[in-house]
Amino acid sequence: MSCNIKEQLISKMLKSQYYSLQLDESTDVSNNANLLAFIRYEFEYKIQENLLFCDSRLIRVLQLRPYLIV
């Protein structure tokens, strides 16, 4: 994600009174696991939903130490 888009997303999220974070693990066609993070927040009286990140490297870490997730 470009720095400017990421900064805009974080800025909008911080202005919101409430937000939610959704994590999802998915496997692609080549059998690689991916961790996706979605964020939902209120902006200008509407609920916005954005993909925060998609990363395959984090899955290996989380499989080794799942107790790190709170």
N, CA, C and O atoms as CSV, one atom per row, in Angstrom:
chain,resi,resn,atom,element,x,y,z
A,1,MET,N,N,0.853,-1.160,0.000
A,1,MET,CA,C,0.000,0.000,0.000
A,1,MET,C,C,0.904,1.229,0.000
A,1,MET,O,O,1.875,1.289,0.754
A,2,SER,N,N,0.592,2.187,-0.828
A,2,SER,CA,C,1.447,3.365,-0.849
A,2,SER,C,C,1.338,4.115,0.476
A,2,SER,O,O,0.332,4.018,1.179
A,3,CYS,N,N,2.380,4.856,0.800
A,3,CYS,CA,C,2.426,5.570,2.088
A,3,CYS,C,C,1.276,6.552,2.239
A,3,CYS,O,O,0.686,6.655,3.314
A,4,ASN,N,N,0.953,7.275,1.170
A,4,ASN,CA,C,-0.107,8.273,1.242
A,4,ASN,C,C,-1.463,7.631,1.518
A,4,ASN,O,O,-2.221,8.128,2.352
A,5,ILE,N,N,-1.775,6.552,0.840
A,5,ILE,CA,C,-3.056,5.866,1.050
A,5,ILE,C,C,-3.118,5.296,2.462
A,5,ILE,O,O,-4.144,5.391,3.136
A,6,LYS,N,N,-2.010,4.703,2.901
A,6,LYS,CA,C,-1.961,4.141,4.247
A,6,LYS,C,C,-2.154,5.237,5.297
A,6,LYS,O,O,-2.887,5.035,6.265
A,7,GLU,N,N,-1.516,6.379,5.123
A,7,GLU,CA,C,-1.666,7.498,6.055
A,7,GLU,C,C,-3.102,8.008,6.079
A,7,GLU,O,O,-3.632,8.310,7.149
A,8,GLN,N,N,-3.742,8.109,4.905
A,8,GLN,CA,C,-5.136,8.562,4.841
A,8,GLN,C,C,-6.053,7.595,5.585
A,8,GLN,O,O,-6.935,8.015,6.334
A,9,LEU,N,N,-5.837,6.297,5.372
A,9,LEU,CA,C,-6.667,5.287,6.026
A,9,LEU,C,C,-6.510,5.357,7.538
A,9,LEU,O,O,-7.505,5.325,8.262
A,10,ILE,N,N,-5.295,5.450,8.018
A,10,ILE,CA,C,-5.053,5.518,9.462
A,10,ILE,C,C,-5.632,6.808,10.047
A,10,ILE,O,O,-6.184,6.802,11.147
A,11,SER,N,N,-5.504,7.905,9.312
A,11,SER,CA,C,-6.060,9.171,9.773
A,11,SER,C,C,-7.579,9.104,9.910
A,11,SER,O,O,-8.132,9.568,10.907
A,12,LYS,N,N,-8.253,8.532,8.921
A,12,LYS,CA,C,-9.711,8.393,8.988
A,12,LYS,C,C,-10.116,7.480,10.128
A,12,LYS,O,O,-11.087,7.750,10.835
A,13,MET,N,N,-9.372,6.400,10.304
A,13,MET,CA,C,-9.689,5.454,11.363
A,13,MET,C,C,-9.549,6.112,12.740
A,13,MET,O,O,-10.388,5.896,13.614
A,14,LEU,N,N,-8.496,6.911,12.938
A,14,LEU,CA,C,-8.274,7.551,14.231
A,14,LEU,C,C,-9.310,8.627,14.541
A,14,LEU,O,O,-9.561,8.931,15.707
A,15,LYS,N,N,-9.912,9.204,13.504
A,15,LYS,CA,C,-10.962,10.207,13.712
A,15,LYS,C,C,-12.284,9.559,14.112
A,15,LYS,O,O,-13.162,10.224,14.661
A,16,SER,N,N,-12.424,8.292,13.845
A,16,SER,CA,C,-13.655,7.582,14.152
A,16,SER,C,C,-13.709,7.233,15.636
A,16,SER,O,O,-12.690,6.916,16.249
A,17,GLN,N,N,-14.904,7.296,16.200
A,17,GLN,CA,C,-15.066,6.952,17.607
A,17,GLN,C,C,-14.916,5.446,17.822
A,17,GLN,O,O,-14.404,5.016,18.855
A,18,TYR,N,N,-15.359,4.647,16.856
A,18,TYR,CA,C,-15.301,3.192,16.948
A,18,TYR,C,C,-14.681,2.612,15.681
A,18,TYR,O,O,-14.792,3.187,14.598
A,19,TYR,N,N,-14.034,1.474,15.837
A,19,TYR,CA,C,-13.548,0.741,14.680
A,19,TYR,C,C,-13.473,-0.729,15.037
A,19,TYR,O,O,-13.443,-1.090,16.213
A,20,SER,N,N,-13.442,-1.574,14.026
A,20,SER,CA,C,-13.291,-3.009,14.257
A,20,SER,C,C,-12.231,-3.559,13.322
A,20,SER,O,O,-12.019,-3.051,12.221
A,21,LEU,N,N,-11.584,-4.592,13.779
A,21,LEU,CA,C,-10.523,-5.236,13.029
A,21,LEU,C,C,-10.915,-6.692,12.827
A,21,LEU,O,O,-11.272,-7.383,13.781
A,22,GLN,N,N,-10.847,-7.153,11.593
A,22,GLN,CA,C,-11.188,-8.539,11.265
A,22,GLN,C,C,-9.969,-9.193,10.632
A,22,GLN,O,O,-9.407,-8.669,9.670
A,23,LEU,N,N,-9.560,-10.339,11.172
A,23,LEU,CA,C,-8.452,-11.102,10.616
A,23,LEU,C,C,-8.998,-12.364,9.985
A,23,LEU,O,O,-9.901,-13.001,10.528
A,24,ASP,N,N,-8.452,-12.722,8.840
A,24,ASP,CA,C,-8.908,-13.914,8.135
A,24,ASP,C,C,-7.709,-14.610,7.511
A,24,ASP,O,O,-6.843,-13.967,6.920
A,25,GLU,N,N,-7.668,-15.914,7.648
A,25,GLU,CA,C,-6.612,-16.708,7.025
A,25,GLU,C,C,-7.211,-17.388,5.814
A,25,GLU,O,O,-8.296,-17.965,5.883
A,26,SER,N,N,-6.502,-17.316,4.714
A,26,SER,CA,C,-6.998,-17.845,3.460
A,26,SER,C,C,-5.861,-18.569,2.742
A,26,SER,O,O,-4.690,-18.234,2.924
A,27,THR,N,N,-6.212,-19.554,1.932
A,27,THR,CA,C,-5.213,-20.287,1.155
A,27,THR,C,C,-5.472,-20.033,-0.322
A,27,THR,O,O,-6.605,-20.161,-0.785
A,28,ASP,N,N,-4.425,-19.673,-1.066
A,28,ASP,CA,C,-4.596,-19.411,-2.491
A,28,ASP,C,C,-4.453,-20.706,-3.297
A,28,ASP,O,O,-4.265,-21.776,-2.718
A,29,VAL,N,N,-4.541,-20.616,-4.616
A,29,VAL,CA,C,-4.542,-21.798,-5.477
A,29,VAL,C,C,-3.232,-22.569,-5.446
A,29,VAL,O,O,-3.214,-23.760,-5.759
A,30,SER,N,N,-2.138,-21.918,-5.078
A,30,SER,CA,C,-0.859,-22.622,-4.980
A,30,SER,C,C,-0.599,-23.133,-3.560
A,30,SER,O,O,0.528,-23.488,-3.216
A,31,ASN,N,N,-1.658,-23.167,-2.740
A,31,ASN,CA,C,-1.632,-23.713,-1.382
A,31,ASN,C,C,-0.766,-22.882,-0.425
A,31,ASN,O,O,-0.220,-23.425,0.535
A,32,ASN,N,N,-0.637,-21.594,-0.673
A,32,ASN,CA,C,0.063,-20.679,0.235
A,32,ASN,C,C,-0.954,-20.001,1.137
A,32,ASN,O,O,-1.982,-19.513,0.667
A,33,ALA,N,N,-0.671,-19.971,2.426
A,33,ALA,CA,C,-1.574,-19.329,3.387
A,33,ALA,C,C,-1.311,-17.828,3.409
A,33,ALA,O,O,-0.165,-17.387,3.325
A,34,ASN,N,N,-2.377,-17.056,3.522
A,34,ASN,CA,C,-2.298,-15.596,3.585
A,34,ASN,C,C,-3.110,-15.109,4.768
A,34,ASN,O,O,-4.187,-15.634,5.052
A,35,LEU,N,N,-2.594,-14.109,5.454
A,35,LEU,CA,C,-3.329,-13.454,6.530
A,35,LEU,C,C,-3.835,-12.122,6.001
A,35,LEU,O,O,-3.052,-11.289,5.544
A,36,LEU,N,N,-5.159,-11.924,6.064
A,36,LEU,CA,C,-5.765,-10.676,5.606
A,36,LEU,C,C,-6.321,-9.940,6.811
A,36,LEU,O,O,-6.899,-10.549,7.711
A,37,ALA,N,N,-6.141,-8.628,6.823
A,37,ALA,CA,C,-6.685,-7.796,7.894
A,37,ALA,C,C,-7.592,-6.740,7.277
A,37,ALA,O,O,-7.177,-5.973,6.408
A,38,PHE,N,N,-8.837,-6.716,7.741
A,38,PHE,CA,C,-9.816,-5.735,7.284
A,38,PHE,C,C,-10.125,-4.798,8.436
A,38,PHE,O,O,-10.152,-5.219,9.592
A,39,ILE,N,N,-10.356,-3.535,8.131
A,39,ILE,CA,C,-10.733,-2.564,9.157
A,39,ILE,C,C,-12.050,-1.919,8.762
A,39,ILE,O,O,-12.251,-1.552,7.604
A,40,ARG,N,N,-12.947,-1.783,9.737
A,40,ARG,CA,C,-14.226,-1.086,9.534
A,40,ARG,C,C,-14.277,0.078,10.508
A,40,ARG,O,O,-13.886,-0.050,11.668
A,41,TYR,N,N,-14.761,1.210,10.024
A,41,TYR,CA,C,-14.832,2.414,10.848
A,41,TYR,C,C,-15.899,3.332,10.284
A,41,TYR,O,O,-16.312,3.185,9.134
A,42,GLU,N,N,-16.342,4.278,11.095
A,42,GLU,CA,C,-17.337,5.256,10.663
A,42,GLU,C,C,-16.599,6.493,10.165
A,42,GLU,O,O,-15.698,7.001,10.833
A,43,PHE,N,N,-16.993,6.974,8.979
A,43,PHE,CA,C,-16.424,8.197,8.424
A,43,PHE,C,C,-17.524,8.946,7.690
A,43,PHE,O,O,-18.152,8.406,6.779
A,44,GLU,N,N,-17.755,10.184,8.086
A,44,GLU,CA,C,-18.810,11.019,7.513
A,44,GLU,C,C,-20.156,10.302,7.544
A,44,GLU,O,O,-20.881,10.268,6.550
A,45,TYR,N,N,-20.475,9.729,8.705
A,45,TYR,CA,C,-21.760,9.074,8.984
A,45,TYR,C,C,-22.018,7.833,8.147
A,45,TYR,O,O,-23.164,7.405,8.013
A,46,LYS,N,N,-20.968,7.251,7.582
A,46,LYS,CA,C,-21.097,6.011,6.822
A,46,LYS,C,C,-20.057,5.023,7.309
A,46,LYS,O,O,-18.959,5.408,7.710
A,47,ILE,N,N,-20.409,3.744,7.271
A,47,ILE,CA,C,-19.467,2.699,7.637
A,47,ILE,C,C,-18.560,2.427,6.437
A,47,ILE,O,O,-19.032,2.147,5.335
A,48,GLN,N,N,-17.260,2.514,6.672
A,48,GLN,CA,C,-16.264,2.253,5.645
A,48,GLN,C,C,-15.580,0.922,5.956
A,48,GLN,O,O,-15.398,0.571,7.122
A,49,GLU,N,N,-15.206,0.192,4.924
A,49,GLU,CA,C,-14.476,-1.056,5.103
A,49,GLU,C,C,-13.303,-1.071,4.132
A,49,GLU,O,O,-13.471,-0.829,2.937
A,50,ASN,N,N,-12.113,-1.358,4.655
A,50,ASN,CA,C,-10.912,-1.367,3.825
A,50,ASN,C,C,-10.045,-2.563,4.169
A,50,ASN,O,O,-10.061,-3.064,5.293
A,51,LEU,N,N,-9.292,-3.005,3.183
A,51,LEU,CA,C,-8.286,-4.033,3.405
A,51,LEU,C,C,-7.062,-3.331,3.972
A,51,LEU,O,O,-6.488,-2.456,3.324
A,52,LEU,N,N,-6.661,-3.711,5.183
A,52,LEU,CA,C,-5.512,-3.087,5.824
A,52,LEU,C,C,-4.210,-3.684,5.309
A,52,LEU,O,O,-3.278,-2.953,4.976
A,53,PHE,N,N,-4.143,-5.023,5.242
A,53,PHE,CA,C,-2.978,-5.673,4.651
A,53,PHE,C,C,-3.281,-7.123,4.331
A,53,PHE,O,O,-4.248,-7.699,4.830
A,54,CYS,N,N,-2.440,-7.703,3.491
A,54,CYS,CA,C,-2.467,-9.123,3.160
A,54,CYS,C,C,-1.015,-9.582,3.185
A,54,CYS,O,O,-0.185,-9.055,2.445
A,55,ASP,N,N,-0.703,-10.561,4.033
A,55,ASP,CA,C,0.692,-10.972,4.207
A,55,ASP,C,C,0.767,-12.480,4.408
A,55,ASP,O,O,0.018,-13.047,5.204
A,56,SER,N,N,1.664,-13.117,3.691
A,56,SER,CA,C,1.829,-14.565,3.839
A,56,SER,C,C,2.924,-14.905,4.844
A,56,SER,O,O,2.962,-16.028,5.348
A,57,ARG,N,N,3.815,-13.963,5.147
A,57,ARG,CA,C,4.904,-14.242,6.086
A,57,ARG,C,C,4.422,-14.340,7.516
A,57,ARG,O,O,5.011,-15.079,8.304
A,58,LEU,N,N,3.361,-13.616,7.884
A,58,LEU,CA,C,2.872,-13.618,9.261
A,58,LEU,C,C,2.246,-14.952,9.649
A,58,LEU,O,O,2.259,-15.315,10.825
A,59,ILE,N,N,1.704,-15.680,8.695
A,59,ILE,CA,C,1.050,-16.950,8.992
A,59,ILE,C,C,2.033,-17.909,9.653
A,59,ILE,O,O,1.680,-18.580,10.623
A,60,ARG,N,N,3.229,-17.979,9.154
A,60,ARG,CA,C,4.223,-18.898,9.727
A,60,ARG,C,C,4.531,-18.540,11.177
A,60,ARG,O,O,4.682,-19.429,12.014
A,61,VAL,N,N,4.624,-17.265,11.476
A,61,VAL,CA,C,4.894,-16.829,12.849
A,61,VAL,C,C,3.717,-17.179,13.744
A,61,VAL,O,O,3.905,-17.689,14.849
A,62,LEU,N,N,2.498,-16.907,13.275
A,62,LEU,CA,C,1.314,-17.164,14.095
A,62,LEU,C,C,1.074,-18.648,14.309
A,62,LEU,O,O,0.529,-19.037,15.342
A,63,GLN,N,N,1.469,-19.488,13.353
A,63,GLN,CA,C,1.311,-20.922,13.538
A,63,GLN,C,C,2.268,-21.429,14.612
A,63,GLN,O,O,1.958,-22.385,15.324
A,64,LEU,N,N,3.416,-20.798,14.727
A,64,LEU,CA,C,4.395,-21.233,15.731
A,64,LEU,C,C,4.012,-20.747,17.136
A,64,LEU,O,O,4.200,-21.469,18.115
A,65,ARG,N,N,3.480,-19.534,17.231
A,65,ARG,CA,C,3.159,-18.961,18.543
A,65,ARG,C,C,1.774,-18.313,18.530
A,65,ARG,O,O,1.676,-17.087,18.567
A,66,PRO,N,N,0.704,-19.106,18.479
A,66,PRO,CA,C,-0.640,-18.514,18.386
A,66,PRO,C,C,-1.079,-17.767,19.634
A,66,PRO,O,O,-2.017,-16.974,19.568
A,67,TYR,N,N,-0.435,-17.994,20.762
A,67,TYR,CA,C,-0.817,-17.306,21.988
A,67,TYR,C,C,-0.474,-15.825,21.970
A,67,TYR,O,O,-0.876,-15.099,22.880
A,68,LEU,N,N,0.263,-15.347,20.951
A,68,LEU,CA,C,0.598,-13.936,20.853
A,68,LEU,C,C,-0.596,-13.095,20.416
A,68,LEU,O,O,-0.593,-11.877,20.598
A,69,ILE,N,N,-1.612,-13.728,19.844
A,69,ILE,CA,C,-2.794,-13.001,19.385
A,69,ILE,C,C,-3.713,-12.749,20.570
A,69,ILE,O,O,-4.044,-13.668,21.319
A,70,VAL,N,N,-4.114,-11.513,20.733
A,70,VAL,CA,C,-5.015,-11.158,21.841
A,70,VAL,C,C,-6.358,-10.776,21.264
A,70,VAL,O,O,-7.277,-10.439,22.010
